[in-house]
XYZ file of C-alpha atoms in Angstrom:
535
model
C 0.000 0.000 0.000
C 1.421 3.718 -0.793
C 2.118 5.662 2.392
C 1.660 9.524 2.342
C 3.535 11.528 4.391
C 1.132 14.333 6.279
C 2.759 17.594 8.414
C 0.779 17.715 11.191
C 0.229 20.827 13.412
C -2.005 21.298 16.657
C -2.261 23.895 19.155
C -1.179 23.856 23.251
C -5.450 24.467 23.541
C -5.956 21.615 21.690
C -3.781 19.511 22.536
C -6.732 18.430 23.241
C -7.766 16.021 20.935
C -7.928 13.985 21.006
C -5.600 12.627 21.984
C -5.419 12.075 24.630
C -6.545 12.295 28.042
C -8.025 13.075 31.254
C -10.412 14.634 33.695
C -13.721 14.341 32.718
C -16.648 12.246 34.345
C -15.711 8.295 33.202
C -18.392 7.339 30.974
C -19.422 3.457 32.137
C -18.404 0.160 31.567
C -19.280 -0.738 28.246
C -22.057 -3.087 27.968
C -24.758 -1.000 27.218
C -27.007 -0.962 24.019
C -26.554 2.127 22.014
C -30.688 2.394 21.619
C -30.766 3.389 25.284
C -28.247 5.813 24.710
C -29.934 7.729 21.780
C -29.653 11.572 21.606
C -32.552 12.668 19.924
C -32.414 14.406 16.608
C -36.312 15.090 17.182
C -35.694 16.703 20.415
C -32.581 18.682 19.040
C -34.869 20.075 16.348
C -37.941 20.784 18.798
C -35.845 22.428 20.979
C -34.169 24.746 17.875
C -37.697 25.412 16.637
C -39.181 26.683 20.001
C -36.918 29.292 20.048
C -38.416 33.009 18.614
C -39.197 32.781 14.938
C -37.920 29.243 14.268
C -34.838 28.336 12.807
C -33.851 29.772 9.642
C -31.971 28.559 6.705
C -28.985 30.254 5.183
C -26.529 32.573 5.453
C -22.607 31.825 5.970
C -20.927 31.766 9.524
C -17.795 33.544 9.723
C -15.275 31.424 12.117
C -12.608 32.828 13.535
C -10.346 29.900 14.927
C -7.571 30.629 17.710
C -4.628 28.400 15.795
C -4.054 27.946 12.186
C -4.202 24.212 10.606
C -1.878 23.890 7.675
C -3.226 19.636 6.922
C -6.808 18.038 7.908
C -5.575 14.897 8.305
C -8.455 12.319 9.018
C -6.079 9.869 10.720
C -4.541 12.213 13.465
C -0.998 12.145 12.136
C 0.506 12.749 15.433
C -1.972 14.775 16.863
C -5.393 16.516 16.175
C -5.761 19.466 17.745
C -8.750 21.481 18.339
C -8.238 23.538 15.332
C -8.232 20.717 12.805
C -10.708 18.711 14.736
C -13.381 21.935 14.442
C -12.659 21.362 10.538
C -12.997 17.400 10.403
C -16.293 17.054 12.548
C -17.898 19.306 9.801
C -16.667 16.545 6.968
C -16.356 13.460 8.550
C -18.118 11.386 11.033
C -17.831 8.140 13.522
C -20.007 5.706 14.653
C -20.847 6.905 17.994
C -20.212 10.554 19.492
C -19.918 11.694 22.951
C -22.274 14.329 23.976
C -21.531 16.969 26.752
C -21.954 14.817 29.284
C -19.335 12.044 27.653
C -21.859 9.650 27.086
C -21.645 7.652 23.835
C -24.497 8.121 21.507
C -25.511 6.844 17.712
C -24.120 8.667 14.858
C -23.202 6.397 11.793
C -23.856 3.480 13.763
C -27.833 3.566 14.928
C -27.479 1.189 17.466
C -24.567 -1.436 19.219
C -24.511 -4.284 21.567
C -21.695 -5.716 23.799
C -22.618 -9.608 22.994
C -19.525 -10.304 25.472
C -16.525 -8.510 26.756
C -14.282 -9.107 23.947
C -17.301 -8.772 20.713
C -19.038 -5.768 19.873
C -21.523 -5.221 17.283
C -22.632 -2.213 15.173
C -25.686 -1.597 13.102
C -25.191 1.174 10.826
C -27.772 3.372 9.250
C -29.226 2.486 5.950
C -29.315 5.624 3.355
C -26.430 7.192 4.673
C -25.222 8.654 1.667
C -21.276 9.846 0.853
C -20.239 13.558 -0.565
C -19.550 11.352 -3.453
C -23.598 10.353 -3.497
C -22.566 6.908 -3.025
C -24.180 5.361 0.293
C -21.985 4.134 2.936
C -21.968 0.349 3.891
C -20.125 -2.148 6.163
C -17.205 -2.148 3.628
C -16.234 1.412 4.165
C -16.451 1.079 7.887
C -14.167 -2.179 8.221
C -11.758 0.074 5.480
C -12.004 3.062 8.190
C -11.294 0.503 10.748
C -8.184 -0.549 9.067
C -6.709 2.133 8.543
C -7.163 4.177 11.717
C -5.339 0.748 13.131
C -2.646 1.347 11.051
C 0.705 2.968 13.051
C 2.403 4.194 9.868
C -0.100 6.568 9.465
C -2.788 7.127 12.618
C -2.631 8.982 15.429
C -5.089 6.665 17.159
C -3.469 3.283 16.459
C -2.329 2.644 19.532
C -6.326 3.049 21.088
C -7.248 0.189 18.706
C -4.247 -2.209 19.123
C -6.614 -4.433 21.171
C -8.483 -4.947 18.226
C -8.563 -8.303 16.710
C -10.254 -8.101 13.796
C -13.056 -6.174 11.858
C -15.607 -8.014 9.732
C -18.741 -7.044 7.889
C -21.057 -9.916 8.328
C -23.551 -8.072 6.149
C -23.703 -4.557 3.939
C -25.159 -2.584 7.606
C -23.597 -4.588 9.928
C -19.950 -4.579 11.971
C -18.415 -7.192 13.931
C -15.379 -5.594 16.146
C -13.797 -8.658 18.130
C -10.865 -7.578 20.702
C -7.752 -10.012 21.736
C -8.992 -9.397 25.364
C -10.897 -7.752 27.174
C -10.377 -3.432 27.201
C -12.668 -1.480 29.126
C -11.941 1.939 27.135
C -12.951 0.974 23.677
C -16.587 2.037 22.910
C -14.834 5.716 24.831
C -12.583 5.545 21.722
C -15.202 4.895 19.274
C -17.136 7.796 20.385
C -13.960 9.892 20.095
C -14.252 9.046 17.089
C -10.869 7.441 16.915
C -12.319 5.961 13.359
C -13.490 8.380 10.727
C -15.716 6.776 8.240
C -14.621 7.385 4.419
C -15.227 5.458 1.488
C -13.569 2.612 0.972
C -10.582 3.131 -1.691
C -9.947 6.647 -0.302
C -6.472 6.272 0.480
C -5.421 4.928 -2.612
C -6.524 7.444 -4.886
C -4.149 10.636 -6.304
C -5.156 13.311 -5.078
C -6.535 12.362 -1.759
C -10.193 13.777 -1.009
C -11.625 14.519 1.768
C -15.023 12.535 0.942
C -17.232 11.806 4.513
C -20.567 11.497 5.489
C -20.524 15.188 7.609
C -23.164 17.746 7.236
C -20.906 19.988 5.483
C -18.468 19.327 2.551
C -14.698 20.989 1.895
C -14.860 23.383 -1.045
C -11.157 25.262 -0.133
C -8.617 24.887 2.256
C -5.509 27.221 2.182
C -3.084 26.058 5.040
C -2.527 28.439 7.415
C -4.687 31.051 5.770
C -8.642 29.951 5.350
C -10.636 26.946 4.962
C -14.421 27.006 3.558
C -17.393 24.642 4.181
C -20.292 24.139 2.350
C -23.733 22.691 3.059
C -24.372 18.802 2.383
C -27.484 19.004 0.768
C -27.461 14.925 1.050
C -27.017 14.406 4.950
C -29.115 11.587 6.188
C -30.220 13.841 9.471
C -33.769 15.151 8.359
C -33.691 19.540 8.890
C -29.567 20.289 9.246
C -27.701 21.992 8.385
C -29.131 25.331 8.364
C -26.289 26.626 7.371
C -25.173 27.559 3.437
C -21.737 26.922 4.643
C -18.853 28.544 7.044
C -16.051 30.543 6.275
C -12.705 29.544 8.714
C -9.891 32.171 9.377
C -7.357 32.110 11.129
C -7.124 34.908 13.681
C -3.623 34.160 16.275
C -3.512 36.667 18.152
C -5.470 36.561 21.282
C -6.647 40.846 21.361
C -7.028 40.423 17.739
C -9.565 37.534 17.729
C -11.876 39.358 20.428
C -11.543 42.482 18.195
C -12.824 41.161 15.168
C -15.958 39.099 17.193
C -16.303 42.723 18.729
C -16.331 45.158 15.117
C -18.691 42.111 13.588
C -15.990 40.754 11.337
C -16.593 37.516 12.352
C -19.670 35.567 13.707
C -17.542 33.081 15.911
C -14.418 32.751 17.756
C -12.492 30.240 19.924
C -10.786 30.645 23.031
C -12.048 34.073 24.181
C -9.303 35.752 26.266
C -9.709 36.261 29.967
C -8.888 40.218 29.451
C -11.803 40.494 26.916
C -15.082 38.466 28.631
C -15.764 41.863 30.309
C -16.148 43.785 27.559
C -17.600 41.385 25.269
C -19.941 40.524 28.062
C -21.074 44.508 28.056
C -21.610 44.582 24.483
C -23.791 41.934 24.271
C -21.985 38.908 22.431
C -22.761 35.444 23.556
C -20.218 34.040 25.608
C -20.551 30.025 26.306
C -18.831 28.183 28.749
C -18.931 24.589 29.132
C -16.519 21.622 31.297
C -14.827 20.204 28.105
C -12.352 18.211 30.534
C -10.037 20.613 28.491
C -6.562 21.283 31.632
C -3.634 23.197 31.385
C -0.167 21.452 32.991
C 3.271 21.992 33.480
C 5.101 18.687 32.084
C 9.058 17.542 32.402
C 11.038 15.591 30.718
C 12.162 12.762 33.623
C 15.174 12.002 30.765
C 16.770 15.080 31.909
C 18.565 16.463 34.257
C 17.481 18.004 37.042
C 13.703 16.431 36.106
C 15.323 12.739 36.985
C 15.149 13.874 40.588
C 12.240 13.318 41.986
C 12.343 15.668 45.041
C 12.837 18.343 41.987
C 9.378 17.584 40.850
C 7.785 16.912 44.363
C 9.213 20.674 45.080
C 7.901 22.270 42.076
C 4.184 20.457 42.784
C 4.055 22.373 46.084
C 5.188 25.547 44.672
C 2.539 26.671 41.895
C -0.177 28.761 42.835
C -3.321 27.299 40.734
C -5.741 29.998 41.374
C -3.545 33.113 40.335
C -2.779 31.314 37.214
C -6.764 30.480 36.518
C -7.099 34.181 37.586
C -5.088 35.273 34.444
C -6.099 32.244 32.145
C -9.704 32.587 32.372
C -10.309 35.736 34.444
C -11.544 32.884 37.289
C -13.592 30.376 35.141
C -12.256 27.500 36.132
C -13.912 24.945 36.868
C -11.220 22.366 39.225
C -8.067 22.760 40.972
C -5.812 19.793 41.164
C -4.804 18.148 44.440
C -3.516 15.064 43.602
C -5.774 12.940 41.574
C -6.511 14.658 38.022
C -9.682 12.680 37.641
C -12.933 14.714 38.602
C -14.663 13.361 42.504
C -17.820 12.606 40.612
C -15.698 9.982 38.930
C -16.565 6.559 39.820
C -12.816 6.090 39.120
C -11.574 8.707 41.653
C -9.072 7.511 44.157
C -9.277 10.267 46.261
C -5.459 11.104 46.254
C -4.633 14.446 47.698
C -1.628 16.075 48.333
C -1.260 19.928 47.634
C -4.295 21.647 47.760
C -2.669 25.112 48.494
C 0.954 26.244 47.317
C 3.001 25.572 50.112
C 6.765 27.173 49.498
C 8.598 25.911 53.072
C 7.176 22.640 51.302
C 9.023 22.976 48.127
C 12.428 24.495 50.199
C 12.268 20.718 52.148
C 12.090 19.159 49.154
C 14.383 21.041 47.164
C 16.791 20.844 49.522
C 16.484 17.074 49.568
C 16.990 17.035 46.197
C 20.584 17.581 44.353
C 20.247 20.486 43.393
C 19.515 22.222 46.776
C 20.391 25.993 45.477
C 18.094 26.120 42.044
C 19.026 25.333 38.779
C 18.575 27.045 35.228
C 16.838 25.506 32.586
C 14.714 26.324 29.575
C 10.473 25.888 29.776
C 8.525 26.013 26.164
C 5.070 27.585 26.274
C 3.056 27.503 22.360
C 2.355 31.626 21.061
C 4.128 34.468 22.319
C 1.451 36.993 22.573
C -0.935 34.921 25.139
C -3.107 34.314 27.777
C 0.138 31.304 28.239
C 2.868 33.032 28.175
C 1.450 35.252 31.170
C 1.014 31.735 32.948
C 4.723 30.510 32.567
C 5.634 34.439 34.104
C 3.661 33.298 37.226
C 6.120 30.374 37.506
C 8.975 31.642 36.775
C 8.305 34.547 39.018
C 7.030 31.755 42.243
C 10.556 29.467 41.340
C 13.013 32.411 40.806
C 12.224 32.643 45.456
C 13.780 29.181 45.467
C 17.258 30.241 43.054
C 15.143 28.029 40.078
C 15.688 30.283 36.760
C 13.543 29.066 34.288
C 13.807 30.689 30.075
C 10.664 31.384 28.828
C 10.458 30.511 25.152
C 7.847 31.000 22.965
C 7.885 28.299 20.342
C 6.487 28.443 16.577
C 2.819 26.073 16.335
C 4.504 23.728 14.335
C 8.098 23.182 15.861
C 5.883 22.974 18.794
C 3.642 19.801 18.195
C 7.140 17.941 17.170
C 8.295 18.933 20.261
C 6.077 17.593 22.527
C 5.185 14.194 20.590
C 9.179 13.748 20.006
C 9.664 14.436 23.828
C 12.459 16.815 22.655
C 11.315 19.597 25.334
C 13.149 19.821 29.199
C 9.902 21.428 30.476
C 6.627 22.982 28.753
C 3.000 23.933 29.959
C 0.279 22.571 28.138
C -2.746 22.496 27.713
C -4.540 19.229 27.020
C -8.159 17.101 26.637
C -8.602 14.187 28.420
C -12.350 12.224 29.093
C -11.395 9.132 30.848
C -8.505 7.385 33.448
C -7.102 5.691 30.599
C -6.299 8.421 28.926
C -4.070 10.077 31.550
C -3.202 7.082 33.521
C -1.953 4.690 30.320
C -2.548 7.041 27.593
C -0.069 9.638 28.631
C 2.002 8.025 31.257
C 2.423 4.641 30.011
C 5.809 3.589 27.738
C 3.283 2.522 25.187
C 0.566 5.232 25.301
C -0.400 7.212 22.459
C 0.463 10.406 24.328
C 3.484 9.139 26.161
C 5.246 12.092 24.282
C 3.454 14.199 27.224
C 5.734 12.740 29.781
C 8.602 11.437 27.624
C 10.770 8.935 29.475
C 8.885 8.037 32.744
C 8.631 4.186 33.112
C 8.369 2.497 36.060
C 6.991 -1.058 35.988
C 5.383 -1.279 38.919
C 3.102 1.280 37.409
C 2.723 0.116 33.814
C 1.204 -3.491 35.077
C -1.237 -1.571 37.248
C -2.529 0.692 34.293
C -1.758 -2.398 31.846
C -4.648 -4.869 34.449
C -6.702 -1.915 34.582
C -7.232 -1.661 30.867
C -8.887 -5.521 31.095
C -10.815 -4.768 33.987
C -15.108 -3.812 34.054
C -15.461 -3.909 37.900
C -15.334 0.081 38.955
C -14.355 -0.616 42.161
C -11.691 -3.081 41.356
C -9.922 -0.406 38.521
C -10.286 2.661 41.097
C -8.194 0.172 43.747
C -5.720 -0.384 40.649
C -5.476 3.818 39.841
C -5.484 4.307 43.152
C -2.040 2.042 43.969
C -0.987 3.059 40.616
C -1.120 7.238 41.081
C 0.512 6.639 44.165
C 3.775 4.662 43.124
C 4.023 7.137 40.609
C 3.757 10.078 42.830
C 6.455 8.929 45.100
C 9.030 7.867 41.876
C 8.475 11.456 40.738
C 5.559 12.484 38.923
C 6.377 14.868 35.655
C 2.864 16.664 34.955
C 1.941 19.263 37.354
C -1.978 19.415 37.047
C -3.181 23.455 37.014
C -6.819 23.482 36.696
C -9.655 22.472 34.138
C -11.735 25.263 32.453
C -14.686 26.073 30.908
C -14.478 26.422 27.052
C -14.964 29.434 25.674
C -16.985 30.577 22.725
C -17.454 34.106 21.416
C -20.428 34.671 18.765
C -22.300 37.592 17.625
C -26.001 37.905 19.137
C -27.982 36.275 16.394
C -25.692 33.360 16.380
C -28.595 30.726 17.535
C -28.480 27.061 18.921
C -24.900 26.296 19.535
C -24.419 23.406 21.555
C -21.171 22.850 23.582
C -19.348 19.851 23.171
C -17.553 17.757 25.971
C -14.385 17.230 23.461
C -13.344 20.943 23.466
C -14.245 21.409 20.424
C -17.165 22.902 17.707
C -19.098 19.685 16.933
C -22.210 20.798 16.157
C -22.432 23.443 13.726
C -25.443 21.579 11.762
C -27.385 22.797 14.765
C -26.411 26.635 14.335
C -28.490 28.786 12.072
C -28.379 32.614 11.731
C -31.119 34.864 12.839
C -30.658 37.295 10.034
């Protein structure tokens, strides 16, 4: 089979993709039927239609997104971020999709059933037709499958390596049968880690970006634009109401809010902290929602003086969470970190606490436990230089500088910066990241074999690995929060490398007659079809 080669970019917000990772509410074990899962698409048009006048059709919605995306690349290269994910859940589509509330729900597959803990099936929809016009089948599902398992070219291969096989035991109908058993899978179905395309798709010269999504790609200009256009075909009866959306690209944090604020644009990501006041006073919509979506500090336990563990234990007890959410999201946050980065309405949460309040005497013990008991100098990599970050990586380096620790801010370029962090080649960096479930952050990120392990390059202790490794195979709740729970702690004591900040509400910026936007638990704009323009 050819192989194409993709660049891949993401941003520190979106790091967030999917890939990877954390503190949001657990969904279940998965043994449910997706019929008693069902979001409604009745109910999502009932409620758009009680709304003054009705929903209208038409009109184009101006987007301005907070990072540019030079490749949509429907396999994840290395990373999605939010950026390119806000383009691909407009073309493309999964089986199942996570609602707000991280609950699985039926998308190209209208219904599933766990017949036992290693055999899932899926019955798609029938009708469901292509951009192409042709209609979708088994075939291009088990094709999807295949290639999203593929490492030389996904992102998500490593979710799926428990996958045994993928059959089509009829044109509407998927067999998925795992080597053993793996608690997290229908979570990484409803990612989606598996983008349905045509079968063929990858083959062809030049590559299309052909999906079942309620809007097709007419342009994309890397870096500079990319424009959507209505799918006149999509098998969900009354969306889009859109004619299509125009994507720009708008970097610079004042900038964005200024162009939401002098109408240039409809839409923007990421509203900064300094503007919600004055956006708030003029009248826009601003939407908050818990996307799970954290900001860290991580190191590099490969490098000196990260390999010490009373070095990280120090810095742990030093930050000061709420002055940094102060700045970040002028207070919006939603969870500090004490320990545990799982959420207590978890059914996974172990509980774990140990520095609820910056505590510097704390971090002078430790530090001078460690060996480097006077400070140390070393270099910390933060994504955009003009940012709501940077001002977060000044608090640090500000709190450390009291115990002789000099750290160099540097402001790294959006793409060096994703081959940073998945190559590990970073001493220290803050980051912002997604994450919906323990085995995200727990094996995801911190195991050797994790499709994130770039996150916390080099930490490896096996003690910890079979823990995450038996929790993986294991349904009982109880029994994988005792396994997290012995798990977080040997790994706090070796010398944990990720210093959790805070979680925070996402935030959307949109002109007044911006109507029905629905907030999605990934951290990203899902659900555009629902949005129509009161014009």
């Amino acid at each position: 089979m050819r192989r194409r080669n993709f660049s891949f970019a993401a941003t520190i917000i979106g790091l967030i993709v999917m890939l990877a990772m954390l503190a949001a509410c657990a969904p279940a074990a998965p043994a449910d039927s997706g019929a008693d899962q069902a979001a409604s698409a009745d109910e999502s048009e009932a409620a758009a239609a009680a709304d003054e006048g009705g929903p209208k059709y038409g009109g184009i919605l101006k987007f301005g997104q907070a990072q540019a995306s030079t490749v949509i690349n429907p396999w994840g290269g290395r990373l999605h971020g939010a950026t390119e994910w806000n383009i691909l859940h407009q073309i493309y589509e999964g089986l199942l999709y996570w609602d707000s509330g991280y609950n699985n729900n039926p998308s190209l597959a209208e219904s599933w059933e766990a017949v036992s803990d290693t055999e899932y099936i899926f019955n798609l929809r029938k009708g469901v037709l292509f951009h192409n016009g042709e209609e979708m089948t088994s075939e291009d599902v088990v094709y999807s499958f295949e290639h999203a398992m593929d490492e030389s070219i996904s992102a998500y291969a490593g979710w799926l390596s428990p996958v045994a096989s993928v059959e089509a035991t009829d044109d509407y109908t998927v067999k998925v049968t795992l080597k053993e058993p793996y608690s997290p899978f229908l979570d990484v179905i409803g990612r989606p880690a598996v983008l349905v395309m045509p079968a063929g798709t990858f083959e062809k010269e030049p590559f299309e970006y052909i999906g079942t999504g309620p809007f097709k790609l007419k342009e994309f200009e890397p870096g500079v634009k990319t424009e959507l256009v209505r799918n006149e075909d999509y098998w969900e009866e009354g969306v889009p109401y859109l004619d299509g959306i125009s994507m720009s690209y708008l970097l610079d944090d004042a900038a964005r809010a200024a162009n939401l604020s002098s109408d240039a644009v409809d839409f923007i990501m990421m509203v900064p902290g300094a503007s919600w006041e004055s956006l708030t006073q003029q009248e826009y919509k601003l939407f908050t929602g818990d996307t799970g979506i954290f900001f860290m500090f991580t190191f590099n336990v490969g490098r000196e003086p990260f390999n010490d563990p009373n070095v990280l234990k120090a810095l742990q007890h030093l930050v000061d969470r709420q002055v940094m959410c102060d700045v970040y999201t002028a207070g919006r946050c939603n969870r500090f970190f004490a320990g545990d980065p799982q959420p207590p309405t978890s059914q996974y949460y172990t509980g774990i606490e140990y520095f609820k309040e910056p505590d510097i005497e704390k971090a002078r013990e430790y530090l001078a436990q460690s060996n480097y008991p006077d400070g140390f100098e070393v270099d910390l990599n933060f994504y955009g230089a003009a940012s709501d970050e940077g001002q977060i990586a000044e608090i640090l380096q500000i709190s450390a500088a009291e115990l002789g620790i000099k750290f160099n801010l540097l402001a790294t370029d959006h793409a060096v910066w994703v081959e940073k962090v998945y190559k590990g080649e970073f001493t220290a960096a803050l980051q912002g990241l997604y994450a919906s479930s323990p085995d995200d952050i727990f094996y995801g990120i911190m195991h050797p074999e994790g499709v994130s392990h770039g996150f916390a390059p080099n930490f490896d202790i096996p003690e910890y690995n079979a823990l995450v490794e038996e929790a993986r195979r294991v349904t009982d709740p109880d029994h994988r929060r005792e396994l997290y729970t012995e798990a977080l702690t040997i790994g706090y004591e070796a010398g944990w490398p990720l210093i959790y900040l805070f979680t925070y509400d996402d935030r959307m910026g949109m002109h007044p007659d911006v109507m029905d936007y629905q907030v999605d638990g990934l951290g990203t704009v899902r659900f555009l079809k629902y949005v129509w323009l009161d014009r």
